[in-house]
mmCIF file of C-alpha atoms and ligand atoms in Angstrom:
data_model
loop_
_atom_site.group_PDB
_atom_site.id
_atom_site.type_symbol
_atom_site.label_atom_id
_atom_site.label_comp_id
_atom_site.label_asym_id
_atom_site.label_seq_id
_atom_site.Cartn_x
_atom_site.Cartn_y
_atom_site.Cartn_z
ATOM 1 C CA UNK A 1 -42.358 4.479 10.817
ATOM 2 C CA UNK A 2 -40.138 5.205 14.041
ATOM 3 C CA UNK A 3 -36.658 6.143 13.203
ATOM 4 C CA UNK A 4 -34.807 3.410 15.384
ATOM 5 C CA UNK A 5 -36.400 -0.018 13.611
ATOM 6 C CA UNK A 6 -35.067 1.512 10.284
ATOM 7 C CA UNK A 7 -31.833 1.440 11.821
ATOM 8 C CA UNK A 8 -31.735 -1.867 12.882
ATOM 9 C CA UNK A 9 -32.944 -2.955 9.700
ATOM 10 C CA UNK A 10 -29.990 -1.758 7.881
ATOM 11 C CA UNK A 11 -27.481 -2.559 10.244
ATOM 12 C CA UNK A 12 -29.445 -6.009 9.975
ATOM 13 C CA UNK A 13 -28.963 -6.081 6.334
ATOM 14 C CA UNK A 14 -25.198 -5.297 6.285
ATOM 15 C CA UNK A 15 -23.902 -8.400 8.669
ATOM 16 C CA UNK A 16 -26.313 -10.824 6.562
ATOM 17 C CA UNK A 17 -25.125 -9.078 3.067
ATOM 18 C CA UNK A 18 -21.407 -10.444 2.815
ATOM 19 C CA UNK A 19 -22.633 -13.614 0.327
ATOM 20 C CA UNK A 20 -22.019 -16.712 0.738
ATOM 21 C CA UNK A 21 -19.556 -17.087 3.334
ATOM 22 C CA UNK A 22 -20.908 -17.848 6.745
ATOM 23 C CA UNK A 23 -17.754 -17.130 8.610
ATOM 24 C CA UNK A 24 -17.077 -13.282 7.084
ATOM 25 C CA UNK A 25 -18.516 -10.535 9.291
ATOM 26 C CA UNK A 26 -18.485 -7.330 7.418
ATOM 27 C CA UNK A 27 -18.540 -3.564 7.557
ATOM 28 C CA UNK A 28 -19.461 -1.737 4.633
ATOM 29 C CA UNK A 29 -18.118 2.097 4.763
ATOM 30 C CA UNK A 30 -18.608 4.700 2.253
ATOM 31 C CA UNK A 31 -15.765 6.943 0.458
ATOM 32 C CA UNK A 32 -15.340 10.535 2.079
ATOM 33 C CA UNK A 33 -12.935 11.181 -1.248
ATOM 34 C CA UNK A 34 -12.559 10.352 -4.181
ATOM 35 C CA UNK A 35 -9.202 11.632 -6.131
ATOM 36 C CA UNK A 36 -9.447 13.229 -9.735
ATOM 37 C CA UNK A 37 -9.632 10.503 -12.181
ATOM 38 C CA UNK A 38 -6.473 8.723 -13.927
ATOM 39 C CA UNK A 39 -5.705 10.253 -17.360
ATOM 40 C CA UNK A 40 -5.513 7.099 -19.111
ATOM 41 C CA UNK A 41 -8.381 5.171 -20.253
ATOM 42 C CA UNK A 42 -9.272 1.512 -19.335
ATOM 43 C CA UNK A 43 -7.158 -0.512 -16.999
ATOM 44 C CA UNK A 44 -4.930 2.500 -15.350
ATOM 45 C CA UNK A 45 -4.729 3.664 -11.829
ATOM 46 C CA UNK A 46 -2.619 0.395 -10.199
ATOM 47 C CA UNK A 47 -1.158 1.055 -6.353
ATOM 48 C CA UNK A 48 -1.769 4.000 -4.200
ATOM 49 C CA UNK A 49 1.007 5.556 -1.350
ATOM 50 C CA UNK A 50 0.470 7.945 1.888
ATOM 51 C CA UNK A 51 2.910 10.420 2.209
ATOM 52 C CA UNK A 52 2.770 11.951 5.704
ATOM 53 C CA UNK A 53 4.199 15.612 6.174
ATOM 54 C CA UNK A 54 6.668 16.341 8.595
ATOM 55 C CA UNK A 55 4.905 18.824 10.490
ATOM 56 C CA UNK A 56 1.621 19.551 8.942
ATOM 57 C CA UNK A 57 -0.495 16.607 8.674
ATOM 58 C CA UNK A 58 -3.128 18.150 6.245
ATOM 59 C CA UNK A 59 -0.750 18.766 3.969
ATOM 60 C CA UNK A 60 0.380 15.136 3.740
ATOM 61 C CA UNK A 61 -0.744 13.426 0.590
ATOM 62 C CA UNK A 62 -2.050 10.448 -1.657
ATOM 63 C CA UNK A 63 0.295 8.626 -4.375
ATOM 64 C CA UNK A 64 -1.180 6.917 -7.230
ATOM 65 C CA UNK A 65 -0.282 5.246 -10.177
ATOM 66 C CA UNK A 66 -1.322 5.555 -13.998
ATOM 67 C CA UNK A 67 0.708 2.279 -15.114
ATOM 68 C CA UNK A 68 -0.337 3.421 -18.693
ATOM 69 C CA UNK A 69 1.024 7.378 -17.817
ATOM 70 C CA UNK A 70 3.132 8.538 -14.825
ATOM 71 C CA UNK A 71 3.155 9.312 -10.761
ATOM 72 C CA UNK A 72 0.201 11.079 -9.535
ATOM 73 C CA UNK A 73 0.591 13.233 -6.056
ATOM 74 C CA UNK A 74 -3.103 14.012 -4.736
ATOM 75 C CA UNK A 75 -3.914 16.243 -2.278
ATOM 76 C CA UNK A 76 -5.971 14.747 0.578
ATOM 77 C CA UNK A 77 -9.685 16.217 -0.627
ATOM 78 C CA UNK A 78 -8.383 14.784 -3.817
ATOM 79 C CA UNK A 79 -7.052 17.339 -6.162
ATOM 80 C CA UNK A 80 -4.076 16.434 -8.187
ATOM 81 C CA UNK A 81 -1.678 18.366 -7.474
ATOM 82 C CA UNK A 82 1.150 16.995 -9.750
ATOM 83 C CA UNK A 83 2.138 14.549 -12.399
ATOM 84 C CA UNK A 84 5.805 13.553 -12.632
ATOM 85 C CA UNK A 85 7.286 11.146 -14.934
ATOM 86 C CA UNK A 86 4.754 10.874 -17.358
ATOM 87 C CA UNK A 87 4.928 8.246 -19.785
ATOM 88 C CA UNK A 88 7.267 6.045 -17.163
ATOM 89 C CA UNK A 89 4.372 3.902 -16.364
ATOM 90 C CA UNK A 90 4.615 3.422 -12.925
ATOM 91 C CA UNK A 91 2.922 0.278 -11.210
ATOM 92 C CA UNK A 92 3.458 -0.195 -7.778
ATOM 93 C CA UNK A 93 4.885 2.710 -5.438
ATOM 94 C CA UNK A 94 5.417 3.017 -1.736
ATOM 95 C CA UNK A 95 7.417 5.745 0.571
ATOM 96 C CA UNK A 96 10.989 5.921 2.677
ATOM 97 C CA UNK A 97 11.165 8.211 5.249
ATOM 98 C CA UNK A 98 14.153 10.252 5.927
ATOM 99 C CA UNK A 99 16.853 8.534 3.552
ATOM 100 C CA UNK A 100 20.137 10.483 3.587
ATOM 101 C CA UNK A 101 20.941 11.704 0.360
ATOM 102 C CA UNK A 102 23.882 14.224 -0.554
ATOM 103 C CA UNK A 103 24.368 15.037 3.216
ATOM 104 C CA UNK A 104 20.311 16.178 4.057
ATOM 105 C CA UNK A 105 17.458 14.009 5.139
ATOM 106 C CA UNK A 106 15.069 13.479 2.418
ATOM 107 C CA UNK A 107 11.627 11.641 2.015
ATOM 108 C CA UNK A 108 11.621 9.213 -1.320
ATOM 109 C CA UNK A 109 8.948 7.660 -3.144
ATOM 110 C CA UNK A 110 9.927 4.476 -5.155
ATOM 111 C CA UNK A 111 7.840 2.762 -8.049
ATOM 112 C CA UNK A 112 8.590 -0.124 -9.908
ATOM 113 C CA UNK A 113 8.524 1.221 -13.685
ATOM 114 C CA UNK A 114 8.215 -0.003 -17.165
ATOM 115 C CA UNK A 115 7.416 -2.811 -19.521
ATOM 116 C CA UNK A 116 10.258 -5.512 -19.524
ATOM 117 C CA UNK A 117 13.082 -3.616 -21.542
ATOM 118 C CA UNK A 118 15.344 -0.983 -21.082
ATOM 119 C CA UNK A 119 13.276 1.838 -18.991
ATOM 120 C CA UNK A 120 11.745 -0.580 -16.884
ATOM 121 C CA UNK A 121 13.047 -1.176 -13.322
ATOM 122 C CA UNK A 122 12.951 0.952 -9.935
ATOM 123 C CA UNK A 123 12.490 5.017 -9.833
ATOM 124 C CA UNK A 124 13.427 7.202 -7.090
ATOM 125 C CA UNK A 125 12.179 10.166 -6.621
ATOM 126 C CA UNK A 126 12.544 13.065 -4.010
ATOM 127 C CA UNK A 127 9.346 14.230 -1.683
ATOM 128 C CA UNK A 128 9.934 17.666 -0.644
ATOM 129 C CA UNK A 129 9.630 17.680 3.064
ATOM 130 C CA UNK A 130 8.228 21.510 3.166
ATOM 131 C CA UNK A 131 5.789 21.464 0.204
ATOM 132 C CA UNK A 132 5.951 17.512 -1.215
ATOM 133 C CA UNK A 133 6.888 18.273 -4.430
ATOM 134 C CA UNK A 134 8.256 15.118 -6.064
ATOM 135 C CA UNK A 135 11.309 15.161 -8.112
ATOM 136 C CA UNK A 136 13.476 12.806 -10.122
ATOM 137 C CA UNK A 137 16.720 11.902 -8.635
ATOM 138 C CA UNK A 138 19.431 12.325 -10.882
ATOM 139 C CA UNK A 139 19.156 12.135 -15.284
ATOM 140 C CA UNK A 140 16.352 9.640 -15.420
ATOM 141 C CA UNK A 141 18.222 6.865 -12.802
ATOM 142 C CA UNK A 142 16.405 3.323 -12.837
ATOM 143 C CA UNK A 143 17.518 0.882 -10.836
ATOM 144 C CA UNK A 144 17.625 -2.429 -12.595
ATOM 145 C CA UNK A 145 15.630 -5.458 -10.983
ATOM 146 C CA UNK A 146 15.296 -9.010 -12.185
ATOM 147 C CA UNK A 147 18.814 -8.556 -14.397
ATOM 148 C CA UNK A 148 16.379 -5.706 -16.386
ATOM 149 C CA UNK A 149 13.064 -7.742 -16.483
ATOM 150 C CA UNK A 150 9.760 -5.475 -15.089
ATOM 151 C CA UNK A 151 9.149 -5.505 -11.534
ATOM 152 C CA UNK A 152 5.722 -5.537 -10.540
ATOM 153 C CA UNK A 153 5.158 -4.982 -6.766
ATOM 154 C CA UNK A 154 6.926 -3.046 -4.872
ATOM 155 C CA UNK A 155 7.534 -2.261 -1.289
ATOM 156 C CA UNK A 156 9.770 -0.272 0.964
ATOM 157 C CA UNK A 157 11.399 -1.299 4.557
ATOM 158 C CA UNK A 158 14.048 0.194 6.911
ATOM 159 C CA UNK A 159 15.653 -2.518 9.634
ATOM 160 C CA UNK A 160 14.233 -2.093 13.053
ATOM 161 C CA UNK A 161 17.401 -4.065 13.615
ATOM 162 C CA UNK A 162 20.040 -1.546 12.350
ATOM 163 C CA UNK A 163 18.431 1.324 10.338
ATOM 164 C CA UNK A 164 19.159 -0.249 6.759
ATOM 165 C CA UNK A 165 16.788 0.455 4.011
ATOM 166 C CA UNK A 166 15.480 -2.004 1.136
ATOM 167 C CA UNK A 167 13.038 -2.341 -1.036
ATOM 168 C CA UNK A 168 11.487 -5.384 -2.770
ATOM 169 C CA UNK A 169 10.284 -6.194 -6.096
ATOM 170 C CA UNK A 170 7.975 -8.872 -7.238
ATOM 171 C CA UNK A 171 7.598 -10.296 -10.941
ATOM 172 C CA UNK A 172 4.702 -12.156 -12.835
ATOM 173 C CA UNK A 173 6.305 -15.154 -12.369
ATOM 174 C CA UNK A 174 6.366 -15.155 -8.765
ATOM 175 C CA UNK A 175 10.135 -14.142 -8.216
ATOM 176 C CA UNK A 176 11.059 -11.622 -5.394
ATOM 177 C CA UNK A 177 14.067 -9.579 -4.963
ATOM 178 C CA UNK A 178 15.366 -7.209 -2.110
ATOM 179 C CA UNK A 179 17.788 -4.673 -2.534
ATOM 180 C CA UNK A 180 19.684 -2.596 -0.037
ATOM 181 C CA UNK A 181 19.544 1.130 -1.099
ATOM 182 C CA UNK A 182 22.223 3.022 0.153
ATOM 183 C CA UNK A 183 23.559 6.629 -0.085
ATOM 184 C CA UNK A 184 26.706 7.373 -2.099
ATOM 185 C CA UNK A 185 28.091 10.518 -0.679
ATOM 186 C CA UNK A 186 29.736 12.787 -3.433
ATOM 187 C CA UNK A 187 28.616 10.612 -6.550
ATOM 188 C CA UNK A 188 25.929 10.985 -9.423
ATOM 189 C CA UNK A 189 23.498 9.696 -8.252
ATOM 190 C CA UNK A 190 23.706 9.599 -4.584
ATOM 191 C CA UNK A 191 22.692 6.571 -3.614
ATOM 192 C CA UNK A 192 22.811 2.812 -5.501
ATOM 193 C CA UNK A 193 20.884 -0.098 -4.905
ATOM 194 C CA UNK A 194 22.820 -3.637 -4.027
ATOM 195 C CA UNK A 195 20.684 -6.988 -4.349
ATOM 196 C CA UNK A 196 21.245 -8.856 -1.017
ATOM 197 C CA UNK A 197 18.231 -11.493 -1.512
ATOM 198 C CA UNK A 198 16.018 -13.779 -4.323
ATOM 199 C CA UNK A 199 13.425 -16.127 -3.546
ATOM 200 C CA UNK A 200 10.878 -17.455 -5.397
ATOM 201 C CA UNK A 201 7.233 -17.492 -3.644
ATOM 202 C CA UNK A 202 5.743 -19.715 -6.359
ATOM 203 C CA UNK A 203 2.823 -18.330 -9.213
ATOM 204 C CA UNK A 204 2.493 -14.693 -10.234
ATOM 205 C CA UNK A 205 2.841 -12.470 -7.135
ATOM 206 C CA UNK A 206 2.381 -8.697 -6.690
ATOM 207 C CA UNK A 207 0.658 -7.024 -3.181
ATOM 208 C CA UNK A 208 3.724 -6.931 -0.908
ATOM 209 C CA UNK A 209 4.767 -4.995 2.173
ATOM 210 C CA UNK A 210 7.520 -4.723 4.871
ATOM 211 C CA UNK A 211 6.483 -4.818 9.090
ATOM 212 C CA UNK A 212 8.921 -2.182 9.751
ATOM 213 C CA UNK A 213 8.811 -2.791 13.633
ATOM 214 C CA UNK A 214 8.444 -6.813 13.337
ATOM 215 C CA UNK A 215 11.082 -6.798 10.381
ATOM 216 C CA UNK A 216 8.562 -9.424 8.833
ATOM 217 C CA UNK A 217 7.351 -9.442 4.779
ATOM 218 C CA UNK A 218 4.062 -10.209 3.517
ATOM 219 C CA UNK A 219 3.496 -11.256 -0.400
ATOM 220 C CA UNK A 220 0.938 -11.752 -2.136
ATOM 221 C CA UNK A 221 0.341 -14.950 -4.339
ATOM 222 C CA UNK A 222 -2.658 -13.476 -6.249
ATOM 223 C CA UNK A 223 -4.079 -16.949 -6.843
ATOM 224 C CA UNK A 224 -3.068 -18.736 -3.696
ATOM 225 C CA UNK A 225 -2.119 -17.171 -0.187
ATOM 226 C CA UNK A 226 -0.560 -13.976 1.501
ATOM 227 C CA UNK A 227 2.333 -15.422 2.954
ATOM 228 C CA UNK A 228 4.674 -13.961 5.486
ATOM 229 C CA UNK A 229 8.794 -14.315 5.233
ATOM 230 C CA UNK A 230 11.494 -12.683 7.511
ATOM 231 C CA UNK A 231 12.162 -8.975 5.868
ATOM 232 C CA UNK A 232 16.153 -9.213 6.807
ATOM 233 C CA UNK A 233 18.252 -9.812 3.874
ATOM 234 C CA UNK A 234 19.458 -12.886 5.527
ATOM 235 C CA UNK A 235 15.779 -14.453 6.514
ATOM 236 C CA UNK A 236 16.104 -16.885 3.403
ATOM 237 C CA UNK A 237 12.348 -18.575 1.883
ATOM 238 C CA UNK A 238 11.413 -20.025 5.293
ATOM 239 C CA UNK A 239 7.682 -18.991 5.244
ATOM 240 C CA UNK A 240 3.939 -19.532 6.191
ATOM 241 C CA UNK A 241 0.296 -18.991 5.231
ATOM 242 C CA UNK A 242 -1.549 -15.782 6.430
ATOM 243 C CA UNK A 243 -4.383 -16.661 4.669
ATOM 244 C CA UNK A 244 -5.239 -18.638 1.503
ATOM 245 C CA UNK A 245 -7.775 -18.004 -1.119
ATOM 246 C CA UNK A 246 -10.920 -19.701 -0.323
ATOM 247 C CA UNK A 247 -10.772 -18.607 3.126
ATOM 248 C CA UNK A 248 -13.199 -15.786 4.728
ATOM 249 C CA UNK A 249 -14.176 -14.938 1.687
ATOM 250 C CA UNK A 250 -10.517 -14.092 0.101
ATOM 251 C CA UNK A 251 -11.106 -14.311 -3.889
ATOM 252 C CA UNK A 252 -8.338 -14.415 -6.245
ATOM 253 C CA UNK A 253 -6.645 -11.920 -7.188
ATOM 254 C CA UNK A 254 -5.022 -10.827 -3.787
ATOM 255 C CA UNK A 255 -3.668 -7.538 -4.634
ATOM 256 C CA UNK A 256 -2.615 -5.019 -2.642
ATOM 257 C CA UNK A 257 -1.548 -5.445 0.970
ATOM 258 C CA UNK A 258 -0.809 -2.329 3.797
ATOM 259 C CA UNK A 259 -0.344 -2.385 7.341
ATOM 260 C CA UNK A 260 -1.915 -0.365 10.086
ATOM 261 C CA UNK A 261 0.150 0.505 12.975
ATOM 262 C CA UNK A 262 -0.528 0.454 16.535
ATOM 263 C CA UNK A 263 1.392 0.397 19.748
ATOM 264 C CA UNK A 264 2.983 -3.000 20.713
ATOM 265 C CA UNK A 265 2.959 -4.872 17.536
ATOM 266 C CA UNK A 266 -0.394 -4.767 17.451
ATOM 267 C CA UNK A 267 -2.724 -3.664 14.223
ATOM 268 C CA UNK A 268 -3.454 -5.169 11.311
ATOM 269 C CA UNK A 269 -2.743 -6.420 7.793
ATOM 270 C CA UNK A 270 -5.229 -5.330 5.230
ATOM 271 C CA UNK A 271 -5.084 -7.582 1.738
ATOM 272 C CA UNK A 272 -7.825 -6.754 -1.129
ATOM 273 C CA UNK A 273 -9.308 -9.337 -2.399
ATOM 274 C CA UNK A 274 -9.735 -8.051 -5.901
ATOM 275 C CA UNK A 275 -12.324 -11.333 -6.824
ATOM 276 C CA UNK A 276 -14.877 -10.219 -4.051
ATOM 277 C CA UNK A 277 -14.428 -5.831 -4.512
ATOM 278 C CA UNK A 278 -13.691 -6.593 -0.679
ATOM 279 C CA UNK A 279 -10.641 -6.026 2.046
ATOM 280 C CA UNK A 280 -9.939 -8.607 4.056
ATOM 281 C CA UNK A 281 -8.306 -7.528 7.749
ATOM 282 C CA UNK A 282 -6.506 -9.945 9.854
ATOM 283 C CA UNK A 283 -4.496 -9.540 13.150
ATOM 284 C CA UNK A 284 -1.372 -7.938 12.496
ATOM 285 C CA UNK A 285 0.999 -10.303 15.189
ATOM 286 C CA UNK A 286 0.491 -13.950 16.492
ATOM 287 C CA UNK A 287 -1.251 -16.330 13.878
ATOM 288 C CA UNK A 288 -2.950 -13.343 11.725
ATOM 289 C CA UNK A 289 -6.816 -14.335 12.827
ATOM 290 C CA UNK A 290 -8.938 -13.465 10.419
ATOM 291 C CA UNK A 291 -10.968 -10.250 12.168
ATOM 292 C CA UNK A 292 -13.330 -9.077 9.597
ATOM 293 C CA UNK A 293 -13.892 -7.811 5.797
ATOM 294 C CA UNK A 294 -14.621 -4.178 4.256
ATOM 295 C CA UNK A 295 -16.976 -3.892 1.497
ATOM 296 C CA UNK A 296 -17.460 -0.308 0.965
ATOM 297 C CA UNK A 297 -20.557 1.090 -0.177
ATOM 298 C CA UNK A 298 -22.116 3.884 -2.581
ATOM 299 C CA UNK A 299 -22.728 6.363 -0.720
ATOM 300 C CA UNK A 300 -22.353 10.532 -2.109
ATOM 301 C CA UNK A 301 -19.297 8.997 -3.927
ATOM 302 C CA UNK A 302 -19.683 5.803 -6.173
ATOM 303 C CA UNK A 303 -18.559 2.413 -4.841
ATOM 304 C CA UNK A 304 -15.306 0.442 -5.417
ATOM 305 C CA UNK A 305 -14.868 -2.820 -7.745
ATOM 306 C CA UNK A 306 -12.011 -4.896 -8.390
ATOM 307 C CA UNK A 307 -9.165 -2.559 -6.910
ATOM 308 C CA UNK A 308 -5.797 -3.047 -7.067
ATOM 309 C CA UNK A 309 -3.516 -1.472 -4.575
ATOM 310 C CA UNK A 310 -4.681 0.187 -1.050
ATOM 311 C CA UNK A 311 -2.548 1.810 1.424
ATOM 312 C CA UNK A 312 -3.356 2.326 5.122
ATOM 313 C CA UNK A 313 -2.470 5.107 7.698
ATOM 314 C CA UNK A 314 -3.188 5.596 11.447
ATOM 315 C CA UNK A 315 -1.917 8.721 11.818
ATOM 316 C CA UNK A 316 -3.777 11.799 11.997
ATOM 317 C CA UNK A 317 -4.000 13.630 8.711
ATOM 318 C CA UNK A 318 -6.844 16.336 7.466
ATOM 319 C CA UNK A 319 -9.608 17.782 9.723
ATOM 320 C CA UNK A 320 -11.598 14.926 7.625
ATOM 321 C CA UNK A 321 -9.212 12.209 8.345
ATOM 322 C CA UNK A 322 -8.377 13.200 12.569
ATOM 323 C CA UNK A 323 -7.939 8.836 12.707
ATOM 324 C CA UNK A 324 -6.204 8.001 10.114
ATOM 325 C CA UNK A 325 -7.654 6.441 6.388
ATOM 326 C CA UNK A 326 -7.878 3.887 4.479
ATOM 327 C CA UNK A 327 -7.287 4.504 0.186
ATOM 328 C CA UNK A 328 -8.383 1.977 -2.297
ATOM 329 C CA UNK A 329 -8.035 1.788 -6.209
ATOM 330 C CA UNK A 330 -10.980 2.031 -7.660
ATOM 331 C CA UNK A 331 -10.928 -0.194 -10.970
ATOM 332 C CA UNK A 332 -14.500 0.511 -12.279
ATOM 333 C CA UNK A 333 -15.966 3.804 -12.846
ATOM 334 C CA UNK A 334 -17.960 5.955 -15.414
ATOM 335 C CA UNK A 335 -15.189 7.869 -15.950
ATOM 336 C CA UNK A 336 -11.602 6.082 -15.823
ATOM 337 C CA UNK A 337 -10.425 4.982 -12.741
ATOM 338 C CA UNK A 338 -9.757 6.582 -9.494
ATOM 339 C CA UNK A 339 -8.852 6.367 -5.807
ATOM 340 C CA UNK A 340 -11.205 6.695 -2.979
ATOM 341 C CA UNK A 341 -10.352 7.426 0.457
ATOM 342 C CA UNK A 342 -12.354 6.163 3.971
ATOM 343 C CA UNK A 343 -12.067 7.543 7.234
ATOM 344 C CA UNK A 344 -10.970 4.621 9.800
ATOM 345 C CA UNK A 345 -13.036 5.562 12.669
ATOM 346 C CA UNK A 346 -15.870 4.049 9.889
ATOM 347 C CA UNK A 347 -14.074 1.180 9.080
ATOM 348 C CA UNK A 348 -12.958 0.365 12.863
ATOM 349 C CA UNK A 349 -16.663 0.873 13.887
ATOM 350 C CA UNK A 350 -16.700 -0.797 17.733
ATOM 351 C CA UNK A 351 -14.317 -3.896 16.226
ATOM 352 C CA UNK A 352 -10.796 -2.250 15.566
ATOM 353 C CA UNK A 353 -8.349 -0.046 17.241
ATOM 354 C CA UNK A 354 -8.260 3.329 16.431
ATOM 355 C CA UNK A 355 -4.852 4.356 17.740
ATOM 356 C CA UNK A 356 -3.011 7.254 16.137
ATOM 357 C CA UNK A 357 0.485 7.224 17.883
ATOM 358 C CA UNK A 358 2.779 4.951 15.832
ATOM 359 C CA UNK A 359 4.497 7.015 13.602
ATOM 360 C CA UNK A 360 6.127 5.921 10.327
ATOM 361 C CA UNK A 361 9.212 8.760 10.372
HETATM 362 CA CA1 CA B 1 -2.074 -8.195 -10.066
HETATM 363 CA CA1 CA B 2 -19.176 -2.802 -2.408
HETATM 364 CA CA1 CA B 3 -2.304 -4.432 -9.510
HETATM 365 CA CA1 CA B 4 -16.395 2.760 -8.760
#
């Protein structure tokens, strides 16, 4: 058999292999890495993060969390490098560039931690900008969220408007909060979180993330829509459907939701669709079109089913990830559960940008 009728056969079989849907075009990429498995058994490894170094981009990393165990910071051909805060069971996490903290300019990671109780609430930690070594801020400091219930999602945003930076928190009963996070020059600890904003999106509700150049917000409604809300403190519940379960294929439970950058508000807004193992892209700007969905493959590495969290990156990172990847939770292994990275260029194929100059310092 000729080489090239084997190739169309396959590429064939992966536009006519995305089920039932007629309107879902797919592309089905393989893993490049996959990250050292979570310590804990069963359902673990929740919400992955991209750190991006300063100044060397290989040296920028992955973090995941064990919500049964602690923070994991993976290097980007997988390796764990460290643990920290073991036993804080960390759920969702996400990253703040350049926060200023006791006078210097630090990176932070932030998780939403805990079972509903006293430990549980928001953790700070400290990236090292050199080396990205993670450390606690402060004698075990948890901000409080929901008057001390557990958060569950959790995103980060700084104001294209005026530099101000925030998180949010979501809860199983479909609550959001957004605090403003602020530095506190010559106190312990250096920085305090003010609520400015509640709303209530509706069921249970956990994938969320912040445009940080279109100051818009994006939740998740695992068993109804991704809907988009102002991100400003003062943008009230005044909101619309992205997308709603049922649509192009998007199966309950959406779960996690990233962004990928490109120049002029345009890019995309990833959401897994945790029902389907599949990731469903849609315009980033204007009325969020649909575009297309990824169902990665096995391929060397083992493929992905019902994943939580992902997190996206256009920048350039590793010699094996020039373009910018893509990392997904893995929720069903042989061993326990992991996160697998893609390289873009697979995922964009000839359909989606590949553009790596927005930069999220
Ligand atoms: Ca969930
Ligand atoms: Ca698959
Ligand atoms: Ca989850
Ligand atoms: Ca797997």
């Amino acid at each position: 058999m000729p080489r090239l009728p084997v190739v169309l056969a396959s590429i064939a079989l992966s536009l006519t292999a995305a089920g039932p849907a007629t309107d879902v075009i797919t592309v089905t990429p393989t893993a490049k890495v996959a990250t050292a498995p979570v310590p804990s058994a069963g359902d673990a490894a929740d919400d992955p993060a991209i750190w991006i170094h300063p100044n060397d981009p290989a040296k920028s990393l992955v973090l995941g969390t064990d919500k049964k165990g602690g923070l994991h910071a993976y290097s980007l051909d997988g390796h764990d490098r460290q643990l920290v805060s073991p036993g804080l069971r960390p759920n969702n996490v996400d990253v703040l560039y350049g926060f200023q903290l006791a006078g210097r300019r630090v990176d932070l990671a932030l998780a939403s931690v805990g079972k509903a109780g006293k430990s549980s609430g928001v953790k700070v930690w400290t990236i090292d900008q050199a080396d990205g070594t993670l450390a606690e801020i402060g004698d075990g400091l948890t901000f409080k969220a929901f008057d001390g219930g557990a958060p569950y999602g959790l995103c980060t945003y700084r104001s294209p408007r005026n530099g101000a930076t925030y998180f949010f928190v979501t809860d199983r009963n479909g609550a959001v909060e957004q605090y403003r996070l602020d530095p506190r020059d010559g106190n312990t600890p250096a920085l305090g979180a003010t609520r400015v904003r509640a709303f209530r999106v509706g069921s249970q509700a956990e994938g969320i993330v912040a445009d940080r150049e279109r100051a818009r917000l994006y939740v998740g409604e695992e068993n109804v829509a991704i809907w988009e809300y102002g991100a400003e403190p003062g943008d009230g519940s005044d909101r619309r459907a992205v997308a709603r379960v049922g649509e192009h294929g998007l199966t309950a439970d959406i779960e996690g939701l990233a962004i990928y950058y490109a120049p002029a508000g345009k890019g995309y807004l990833l959401a897994s669709s945790q029902g389907s193992n599949t990731i469903n892209v849609y315009d980033r700007g204007g009325d969020h079109a649909y575009i297309l969905t990824i169902d990665p493959k096995a391929g060397t590495i083992d493929d992905i089913a019902g994943s939580d969290g992902l997190d996206v990156t256009n920048e350039r990172t590793s010699p094996l990830f020039p373009s910018g990847f893509l990392v997904i939770q893995d929720g069903k292994n042989e061993g326990t559960q992991n996160f697998k990275l893609f390289t873009w260029e697979e995922i964009a194929s000839n359909r989606l940008l590949v553009d790596t100059t927005s930069s999220a310092r």
